[in-house]
Amino acid sequence: MFCKKVAIEFIASNQEMFDLAERPYPSVQNLPEWFGKMDRYINTHPDVDKYGDPNSTIKKCMPVVDIISAGYHIPLISDVWLDNGGENNLSFTWSWNEIELITLQKPEQHTSYPTPSGYYNSVFKWVNPWIIKTPPGWSTLFVHPQHHEELPFRALSALVDTDKHPAPVNLPFHVRKGFDGLIKRGTPIIQLIPFKREEFTASFSQDKDNVLKNIWTKAHTLFFERYQKHFWTPKKFSIEEKKTSKCPFSF
């Protein structure tokens, strides 16, 4: 249940970017290719094995669906061509050549950072054309587009207090080894998940009255969609374009 809408604003760094750049969009609009190809059930149809386990696939797992579709994607605003000459000879060219789109992070800034397996050590940065503005008390988690393992790069995660930060957050990434060629305009380069900052305090207890156990047992009276029907809450991320009136007397 939604109590109210929380506004997140994407502010272009200049008029040209506002007019021409690909705009951020809800992540749910660009699900991974493998997700679209996968059936919801092993062998297509619902079934239960002799142990009582349903044959649902990961496509029916709502926690996976939720993280894939959470927040917003920032898309690449220009075609990029990567000439791959190996670790020390990676060269980028982009079609919108009037802008700065990719920079190299100084090696001294990440000397001991663990490079993901299958990626080059060098760290590059996408130059982000958008300032992200959230309401007071709200921050933004920046993560690699979730479960988009087909991408030829791996974004580094970060958390930014976007209610206070007045500039674009540039986006570091590693390049996948062996990739050479085109990264298309519109490719998601980062996923943004806004969240409200709260003070959390941890404690430990025991489920003495079996309250939680009983809730779980009730859910297990179903073979299929236990989590979705008993525990899941829909999430919504949308885009609202600001409307302008043609009336000369309107403000």
PDB file of C-alpha atoms in Angstrom:
ATOM      1  CA  MET A   1       0.000   0.000   0.000  1.00  0.00           C
ATOM      2  CA  PHE A   2       1.352   3.405  -0.993  1.00  0.00           C
ATOM      3  CA  CYS A   3       0.843   6.293   1.423  1.00  0.00           C
ATOM      4  CA  LYS A   4       2.315   9.007  -0.769  1.00  0.00           C
ATOM      5  CA  LYS A   5       4.550   9.575  -3.747  1.00  0.00           C
ATOM      6  CA  VAL A   6       8.180  10.473  -3.148  1.00  0.00           C
ATOM      7  CA  ALA A   7       9.704  12.681  -5.831  1.00  0.00           C
ATOM      8  CA  ILE A   8      13.092  11.945  -7.347  1.00  0.00           C
ATOM      9  CA  GLU A   9      14.310  14.511  -9.862  1.00  0.00           C
ATOM     10  CA  PHE A  10      16.824  14.114 -12.673  1.00  0.00           C
ATOM     11  CA  ILE A  11      18.371  17.489 -13.455  1.00  0.00           C
ATOM     12  CA  ALA A  12      20.263  17.852 -16.744  1.00  0.00           C
ATOM     13  CA  SER A  13      23.697  19.429 -16.517  1.00  0.00           C
ATOM     14  CA  ASN A  14      22.871  21.811 -19.408  1.00  0.00           C
ATOM     15  CA  GLN A  15      20.183  22.595 -21.985  1.00  0.00           C
ATOM     16  CA  GLU A  16      21.717  20.399 -24.682  1.00  0.00           C
ATOM     17  CA  MET A  17      21.663  17.392 -22.375  1.00  0.00           C
ATOM     18  CA  PHE A  18      18.082  18.132 -21.390  1.00  0.00           C
ATOM     19  CA  ASP A  19      17.008  18.261 -25.040  1.00  0.00           C
ATOM     20  CA  LEU A  20      19.060  15.416 -26.514  1.00  0.00           C
ATOM     21  CA  ALA A  21      20.208  12.912 -23.876  1.00  0.00           C
ATOM     22  CA  GLU A  22      18.554   9.563 -23.256  1.00  0.00           C
ATOM     23  CA  ARG A  23      16.527   9.962 -20.059  1.00  0.00           C
ATOM     24  CA  PRO A  24      16.526   7.741 -16.978  1.00  0.00           C
ATOM     25  CA  TYR A  25      13.584   5.357 -16.772  1.00  0.00           C
ATOM     26  CA  PRO A  26      12.095   2.845 -14.296  1.00  0.00           C
ATOM     27  CA  SER A  27      14.254  -0.296 -14.201  1.00  0.00           C
ATOM     28  CA  VAL A  28      11.195  -2.483 -14.768  1.00  0.00           C
ATOM     29  CA  GLN A  29      11.108  -1.196 -18.362  1.00  0.00           C
ATOM     30  CA  ASN A  30      14.370  -2.981 -19.194  1.00  0.00           C
ATOM     31  CA  LEU A  31      14.420  -6.507 -17.790  1.00  0.00           C
ATOM     32  CA  PRO A  32      17.421  -8.744 -18.609  1.00  0.00           C
ATOM     33  CA  GLU A  33      17.244 -10.728 -21.828  1.00  0.00           C
ATOM     34  CA  TRP A  34      17.595 -14.059 -19.997  1.00  0.00           C
ATOM     35  CA  PHE A  35      14.586 -13.168 -17.843  1.00  0.00           C
ATOM     36  CA  GLY A  36      12.352 -12.783 -20.879  1.00  0.00           C
ATOM     37  CA  LYS A  37      13.497 -16.111 -22.322  1.00  0.00           C
ATOM     38  CA  MET A  38      13.099 -18.146 -19.131  1.00  0.00           C
ATOM     39  CA  ASP A  39       9.898 -20.092 -18.428  1.00  0.00           C
ATOM     40  CA  ARG A  40       8.181 -19.644 -15.082  1.00  0.00           C
ATOM     41  CA  TYR A  41       8.217 -23.385 -14.511  1.00  0.00           C
ATOM     42  CA  ILE A  42      10.657 -26.197 -15.269  1.00  0.00           C
ATOM     43  CA  ASN A  43       9.286 -27.984 -18.346  1.00  0.00           C
ATOM     44  CA  THR A  44       6.844 -25.086 -18.868  1.00  0.00           C
ATOM     45  CA  HIS A  45       3.923 -26.273 -16.742  1.00  0.00           C
ATOM     46  CA  PRO A  46       3.395 -26.165 -12.948  1.00  0.00           C
ATOM     47  CA  ASP A  47       4.328 -29.406 -11.211  1.00  0.00           C
ATOM     48  CA  VAL A  48       5.334 -30.726  -7.780  1.00  0.00           C
ATOM     49  CA  ASP A  49       7.974 -33.398  -7.191  1.00  0.00           C
ATOM     50  CA  LYS A  50       7.719 -36.344  -4.781  1.00  0.00           C
ATOM     51  CA  TYR A  51       9.232 -34.228  -1.990  1.00  0.00           C
ATOM     52  CA  GLY A  52       6.522 -31.592  -2.313  1.00  0.00           C
ATOM     53  CA  ASP A  53       8.796 -29.024  -3.966  1.00  0.00           C
ATOM     54  CA  PRO A  54       7.190 -26.941  -6.733  1.00  0.00           C
ATOM     55  CA  ASN A  55       9.003 -26.630 -10.071  1.00  0.00           C
ATOM     56  CA  SER A  56       8.978 -22.810 -10.145  1.00  0.00           C
ATOM     57  CA  THR A  57      12.038 -21.147 -11.709  1.00  0.00           C
ATOM     58  CA  ILE A  58      13.863 -18.009 -10.618  1.00  0.00           C
ATOM     59  CA  LYS A  59      11.444 -16.050 -12.827  1.00  0.00           C
ATOM     60  CA  LYS A  60       8.755 -16.720 -10.187  1.00  0.00           C
ATOM     61  CA  CYS A  61      10.999 -15.543  -7.327  1.00  0.00           C
ATOM     62  CA  MET A  62       9.603 -12.173  -6.270  1.00  0.00           C
ATOM     63  CA  PRO A  63      12.731 -11.039  -4.354  1.00  0.00           C
ATOM     64  CA  VAL A  64      14.710 -11.465  -7.603  1.00  0.00           C
ATOM     65  CA  VAL A  65      12.017  -9.701  -9.627  1.00  0.00           C
ATOM     66  CA  ASP A  66      11.942  -6.867  -7.082  1.00  0.00           C
ATOM     67  CA  ILE A  67      15.682  -6.182  -7.215  1.00  0.00           C
ATOM     68  CA  ILE A  68      15.755  -6.341 -11.024  1.00  0.00           C
ATOM     69  CA  SER A  69      12.920  -3.825 -11.268  1.00  0.00           C
ATOM     70  CA  ALA A  70      13.811  -1.579  -8.323  1.00  0.00           C
ATOM     71  CA  GLY A  71      14.456   2.106  -8.902  1.00  0.00           C
ATOM     72  CA  TYR A  72      15.713   3.577 -12.134  1.00  0.00           C
ATOM     73  CA  HIS A  73      18.283   2.963 -14.858  1.00  0.00           C
ATOM     74  CA  ILE A  74      20.510   5.675 -16.264  1.00  0.00           C
ATOM     75  CA  PRO A  75      21.033   4.836 -19.953  1.00  0.00           C
ATOM     76  CA  LEU A  76      24.136   5.434 -22.034  1.00  0.00           C
ATOM     77  CA  ILE A  77      23.562   8.640 -24.009  1.00  0.00           C
ATOM     78  CA  SER A  78      25.770   7.786 -27.004  1.00  0.00           C
ATOM     79  CA  ASP A  79      27.059   4.777 -28.909  1.00  0.00           C
ATOM     80  CA  VAL A  80      30.514   3.794 -27.622  1.00  0.00           C
ATOM     81  CA  TRP A  81      33.127   1.767 -29.490  1.00  0.00           C
ATOM     82  CA  LEU A  82      35.750  -0.086 -27.472  1.00  0.00           C
ATOM     83  CA  ASP A  83      39.020  -1.077 -29.124  1.00  0.00           C
ATOM     84  CA  ASN A  84      40.414  -3.763 -26.859  1.00  0.00           C
ATOM     85  CA  GLY A  85      44.191  -4.056 -26.975  1.00  0.00           C
ATOM     86  CA  GLY A  86      44.448  -5.653 -23.561  1.00  0.00           C
ATOM     87  CA  GLU A  87      44.837  -4.366 -19.997  1.00  0.00           C
ATOM     88  CA  ASN A  88      46.949  -1.323 -20.807  1.00  0.00           C
ATOM     89  CA  ASN A  89      45.494  -0.542 -24.211  1.00  0.00           C
ATOM     90  CA  LEU A  90      41.735  -0.050 -23.898  1.00  0.00           C
ATOM     91  CA  SER A  91      40.517   2.753 -26.146  1.00  0.00           C
ATOM     92  CA  PHE A  92      37.017   4.265 -26.200  1.00  0.00           C
ATOM     93  CA  THR A  93      35.429   6.351 -28.955  1.00  0.00           C
ATOM     94  CA  TRP A  94      31.899   7.712 -28.780  1.00  0.00           C
ATOM     95  CA  SER A  95      29.670   9.012 -31.534  1.00  0.00           C
ATOM     96  CA  TRP A  96      28.548  12.155 -29.663  1.00  0.00           C
ATOM     97  CA  ASN A  97      32.094  13.443 -29.774  1.00  0.00           C
ATOM     98  CA  GLU A  98      31.326  16.982 -28.576  1.00  0.00           C
ATOM     99  CA  ILE A  99      30.924  15.725 -25.002  1.00  0.00           C
ATOM    100  CA  GLU A 100      33.150  14.058 -22.435  1.00  0.00           C
ATOM    101  CA  LEU A 101      31.612  10.661 -21.793  1.00  0.00           C
ATOM    102  CA  ILE A 102      34.347   8.442 -20.291  1.00  0.00           C
ATOM    103  CA  THR A 103      37.371   9.243 -18.146  1.00  0.00           C
ATOM    104  CA  LEU A 104      40.111   7.068 -16.642  1.00  0.00           C
ATOM    105  CA  GLN A 105      40.347   6.875 -12.869  1.00  0.00           C
ATOM    106  CA  LYS A 106      43.874   7.354 -11.567  1.00  0.00           C
ATOM    107  CA  PRO A 107      45.395   3.930 -10.749  1.00  0.00           C
ATOM    108  CA  GLU A 108      46.664   5.312  -7.424  1.00  0.00           C
ATOM    109  CA  GLN A 109      43.050   5.705  -6.308  1.00  0.00           C
ATOM    110  CA  HIS A 110      42.268   1.983  -6.455  1.00  0.00           C
ATOM    111  CA  THR A 111      45.579   0.158  -5.980  1.00  0.00           C
ATOM    112  CA  SER A 112      44.255  -2.363  -3.445  1.00  0.00           C
ATOM    113  CA  TYR A 113      40.660  -2.545  -4.699  1.00  0.00           C
ATOM    114  CA  PRO A 114      39.781  -6.166  -5.586  1.00  0.00           C
ATOM    115  CA  THR A 115      39.096  -6.396  -9.312  1.00  0.00           C
ATOM    116  CA  PRO A 116      36.119  -8.647 -10.146  1.00  0.00           C
ATOM    117  CA  SER A 117      37.084 -11.942 -11.766  1.00  0.00           C
ATOM    118  CA  GLY A 118      37.001 -11.707 -15.553  1.00  0.00           C
ATOM    119  CA  TYR A 119      37.498  -7.933 -15.705  1.00  0.00           C
ATOM    120  CA  TYR A 120      40.475  -5.658 -16.344  1.00  0.00           C
ATOM    121  CA  ASN A 121      42.094  -3.852 -13.410  1.00  0.00           C
ATOM    122  CA  SER A 122      41.676  -0.393 -14.922  1.00  0.00           C
ATOM    123  CA  VAL A 123      38.770   1.665 -13.592  1.00  0.00           C
ATOM    124  CA  PHE A 124      36.973   4.045 -15.944  1.00  0.00           C
ATOM    125  CA  LYS A 125      34.141   6.470 -15.227  1.00  0.00           C
ATOM    126  CA  TRP A 126      30.977   7.227 -17.129  1.00  0.00           C
ATOM    127  CA  VAL A 127      30.463  10.992 -16.999  1.00  0.00           C
ATOM    128  CA  ASN A 128      26.892  11.220 -15.775  1.00  0.00           C
ATOM    129  CA  PRO A 129      24.835  14.028 -17.385  1.00  0.00           C
ATOM    130  CA  TRP A 130      22.220  13.967 -14.624  1.00  0.00           C
ATOM    131  CA  ILE A 131      22.148  15.452 -11.137  1.00  0.00           C
ATOM    132  CA  ILE A 132      19.962  13.197  -8.953  1.00  0.00           C
ATOM    133  CA  LYS A 133      17.862  15.082  -6.431  1.00  0.00           C
ATOM    134  CA  THR A 134      15.877  13.320  -3.699  1.00  0.00           C
ATOM    135  CA  PRO A 135      13.742  14.802  -0.899  1.00  0.00           C
ATOM    136  CA  PRO A 136      15.294  15.661   2.481  1.00  0.00           C
ATOM    137  CA  GLY A 137      16.234  12.511   4.376  1.00  0.00           C
ATOM    138  CA  TRP A 138      16.475  10.345   1.243  1.00  0.00           C
ATOM    139  CA  SER A 139      19.672   8.857  -0.215  1.00  0.00           C
ATOM    140  CA  THR A 140      20.343   6.804  -3.350  1.00  0.00           C
ATOM    141  CA  LEU A 141      22.070   3.464  -3.753  1.00  0.00           C
ATOM    142  CA  PHE A 142      24.053   3.214  -7.019  1.00  0.00           C
ATOM    143  CA  VAL A 143      24.552  -0.405  -8.152  1.00  0.00           C
ATOM    144  CA  HIS A 144      25.355  -2.345 -11.300  1.00  0.00           C
ATOM    145  CA  PRO A 145      22.082  -3.007 -13.183  1.00  0.00           C
ATOM    146  CA  GLN A 146      20.915  -6.002 -11.214  1.00  0.00           C
ATOM    147  CA  HIS A 147      21.156  -9.420 -12.907  1.00  0.00           C
ATOM    148  CA  HIS A 148      22.210  -7.782 -16.195  1.00  0.00           C
ATOM    149  CA  GLU A 149      25.221 -10.071 -16.473  1.00  0.00           C
ATOM    150  CA  GLU A 150      25.293  -9.643 -20.254  1.00  0.00           C
ATOM    151  CA  LEU A 151      26.774  -6.145 -19.994  1.00  0.00           C
ATOM    152  CA  PRO A 152      30.437  -5.792 -21.076  1.00  0.00           C
ATOM    153  CA  PHE A 153      31.305  -3.798 -17.958  1.00  0.00           C
ATOM    154  CA  ARG A 154      30.795  -4.006 -14.193  1.00  0.00           C
ATOM    155  CA  ALA A 155      29.731  -0.887 -12.307  1.00  0.00           C
ATOM    156  CA  LEU A 156      31.099  -0.160  -8.828  1.00  0.00           C
ATOM    157  CA  SER A 157      28.516   0.319  -6.096  1.00  0.00           C
ATOM    158  CA  ALA A 158      28.137   3.505  -4.052  1.00  0.00           C
ATOM    159  CA  LEU A 159      25.708   5.241  -1.733  1.00  0.00           C
ATOM    160  CA  VAL A 160      25.156   8.998  -2.081  1.00  0.00           C
ATOM    161  CA  ASP A 161      23.119  11.433   0.005  1.00  0.00           C
ATOM    162  CA  THR A 162      21.400  12.826  -3.060  1.00  0.00           C
ATOM    163  CA  ASP A 163      19.231  15.167  -1.021  1.00  0.00           C
ATOM    164  CA  LYS A 164      22.372  17.233  -0.340  1.00  0.00           C
ATOM    165  CA  HIS A 165      24.807  16.462  -3.169  1.00  0.00           C
ATOM    166  CA  PRO A 166      24.497  19.257  -5.795  1.00  0.00           C
ATOM    167  CA  ALA A 167      26.413  17.714  -8.713  1.00  0.00           C
ATOM    168  CA  PRO A 168      26.276  14.675 -11.012  1.00  0.00           C
ATOM    169  CA  VAL A 169      27.657  11.445  -9.558  1.00  0.00           C
ATOM    170  CA  ASN A 170      30.108   9.959 -12.052  1.00  0.00           C
ATOM    171  CA  LEU A 171      29.975   6.200 -12.358  1.00  0.00           C
ATOM    172  CA  PRO A 172      33.116   3.997 -12.092  1.00  0.00           C
ATOM    173  CA  PHE A 173      33.273   0.678 -13.935  1.00  0.00           C
ATOM    174  CA  HIS A 174      35.548  -2.182 -14.958  1.00  0.00           C
ATOM    175  CA  VAL A 175      35.641  -3.553 -18.534  1.00  0.00           C
ATOM    176  CA  ARG A 176      35.028  -7.244 -19.153  1.00  0.00           C
ATOM    177  CA  LYS A 177      38.067  -9.084 -20.491  1.00  0.00           C
ATOM    178  CA  GLY A 178      37.851 -10.017 -24.155  1.00  0.00           C
ATOM    179  CA  PHE A 179      35.049  -7.616 -25.051  1.00  0.00           C
ATOM    180  CA  ASP A 180      35.662  -5.589 -28.180  1.00  0.00           C
ATOM    181  CA  GLY A 181      33.180  -3.538 -30.182  1.00  0.00           C
ATOM    182  CA  LEU A 182      29.955  -1.586 -29.758  1.00  0.00           C
ATOM    183  CA  ILE A 183      28.197  -0.594 -26.533  1.00  0.00           C
ATOM    184  CA  LYS A 184      24.872   0.759 -27.763  1.00  0.00           C
ATOM    185  CA  ARG A 185      23.237   4.021 -26.797  1.00  0.00           C
ATOM    186  CA  GLY A 186      20.486   3.259 -24.291  1.00  0.00           C
ATOM    187  CA  THR A 187      22.452   0.503 -22.534  1.00  0.00           C
ATOM    188  CA  PRO A 188      21.797   0.752 -18.767  1.00  0.00           C
ATOM    189  CA  ILE A 189      25.032   1.875 -17.079  1.00  0.00           C
ATOM    190  CA  ILE A 190      23.809   2.078 -13.466  1.00  0.00           C
ATOM    191  CA  GLN A 191      20.740   1.306 -11.355  1.00  0.00           C
ATOM    192  CA  LEU A 192      19.529   3.845  -8.788  1.00  0.00           C
ATOM    193  CA  ILE A 193      17.519   2.755  -5.755  1.00  0.00           C
ATOM    194  CA  PRO A 194      16.348   5.616  -3.521  1.00  0.00           C
ATOM    195  CA  PHE A 195      15.743   4.942   0.157  1.00  0.00           C
ATOM    196  CA  LYS A 196      14.874   6.878   3.275  1.00  0.00           C
ATOM    197  CA  ARG A 197      17.645   7.242   5.835  1.00  0.00           C
ATOM    198  CA  GLU A 198      16.666   5.849   9.215  1.00  0.00           C
ATOM    199  CA  GLU A 199      18.555   4.977  12.371  1.00  0.00           C
ATOM    200  CA  PHE A 200      18.494   1.221  12.834  1.00  0.00           C
ATOM    201  CA  THR A 201      19.361  -0.640  15.993  1.00  0.00           C
ATOM    202  CA  ALA A 202      19.746  -4.426  16.111  1.00  0.00           C
ATOM    203  CA  SER A 203      18.502  -6.760  18.817  1.00  0.00           C
ATOM    204  CA  PHE A 204      18.202 -10.512  19.358  1.00  0.00           C
ATOM    205  CA  SER A 205      15.227 -12.530  20.552  1.00  0.00           C
ATOM    206  CA  GLN A 206      13.564 -15.929  20.328  1.00  0.00           C
ATOM    207  CA  ASP A 207      10.259 -16.825  18.707  1.00  0.00           C
ATOM    208  CA  LYS A 208       8.983 -18.286  21.998  1.00  0.00           C
ATOM    209  CA  ASP A 209       5.292 -18.255  21.054  1.00  0.00           C
ATOM    210  CA  ASN A 210       5.929 -19.650  17.552  1.00  0.00           C
ATOM    211  CA  VAL A 211       4.257 -16.603  16.016  1.00  0.00           C
ATOM    212  CA  LEU A 212       6.675 -16.393  13.101  1.00  0.00           C
ATOM    213  CA  LYS A 213       6.740 -20.174  12.699  1.00  0.00           C
ATOM    214  CA  ASN A 214       2.940 -20.257  12.460  1.00  0.00           C
ATOM    215  CA  ILE A 215       2.918 -17.514   9.810  1.00  0.00           C
ATOM    216  CA  TRP A 216       5.469 -19.486   7.809  1.00  0.00           C
ATOM    217  CA  THR A 217       3.487 -22.707   8.244  1.00  0.00           C
ATOM    218  CA  LYS A 218       0.340 -21.012   6.942  1.00  0.00           C
ATOM    219  CA  ALA A 219       2.209 -19.864   3.846  1.00  0.00           C
ATOM    220  CA  HIS A 220       3.282 -23.454   3.232  1.00  0.00           C
ATOM    221  CA  THR A 221      -0.321 -24.533   2.796  1.00  0.00           C
ATOM    222  CA  LEU A 222       0.284 -23.418  -0.811  1.00  0.00           C
ATOM    223  CA  PHE A 223       2.581 -25.100  -3.311  1.00  0.00           C
ATOM    224  CA  PHE A 224       2.983 -22.044  -5.546  1.00  0.00           C
ATOM    225  CA  GLU A 225       3.517 -18.284  -5.005  1.00  0.00           C
ATOM    226  CA  ARG A 226       3.829 -18.563  -1.216  1.00  0.00           C
ATOM    227  CA  TYR A 227       5.923 -15.440  -0.842  1.00  0.00           C
ATOM    228  CA  GLN A 228       3.928 -13.420  -3.360  1.00  0.00           C
ATOM    229  CA  LYS A 229       0.548 -14.172  -1.778  1.00  0.00           C
ATOM    230  CA  HIS A 230       1.556 -13.982   1.892  1.00  0.00           C
ATOM    231  CA  PHE A 231       4.475 -11.578   2.264  1.00  0.00           C
ATOM    232  CA  TRP A 232       5.090  -9.515  -0.873  1.00  0.00           C
ATOM    233  CA  THR A 233       4.260  -5.818  -1.253  1.00  0.00           C
ATOM    234  CA  PRO A 234       4.209  -4.266  -4.743  1.00  0.00           C
ATOM    235  CA  LYS A 235       6.779  -1.551  -5.429  1.00  0.00           C
ATOM    236  CA  LYS A 236       6.251   1.300  -7.855  1.00  0.00           C
ATOM    237  CA  PHE A 237       8.765   3.559  -9.595  1.00  0.00           C
ATOM    238  CA  SER A 238       7.438   5.875 -12.291  1.00  0.00           C
ATOM    239  CA  ILE A 239       8.237   8.951 -14.355  1.00  0.00           C
ATOM    240  CA  GLU A 240       6.068  12.049 -14.331  1.00  0.00           C
ATOM    241  CA  GLU A 241       6.882  14.654 -16.945  1.00  0.00           C
ATOM    242  CA  LYS A 242       6.288  18.198 -15.789  1.00  0.00           C
ATOM    243  CA  LYS A 243       3.373  19.633 -17.718  1.00  0.00           C
ATOM    244  CA  THR A 244       3.558  23.110 -19.201  1.00  0.00           C
ATOM    245  CA  SER A 245       0.489  25.132 -20.109  1.00  0.00           C
ATOM    246  CA  LYS A 246       0.121  26.944 -23.418  1.00  0.00           C
ATOM    247  CA  CYS A 247      -1.973  29.625 -21.758  1.00  0.00           C
ATOM    248  CA  PRO A 248       0.077  32.868 -21.563  1.00  0.00           C
ATOM    249  CA  PHE A 249      -1.636  33.817 -18.300  1.00  0.00           C
ATOM    250  CA  SER A 250      -0.861  30.572 -16.446  1.00  0.00           C
ATOM    251  CA  PHE A 251       1.986  30.274 -13.931  1.00  0.00           C
TER     252      PHE A 251
END
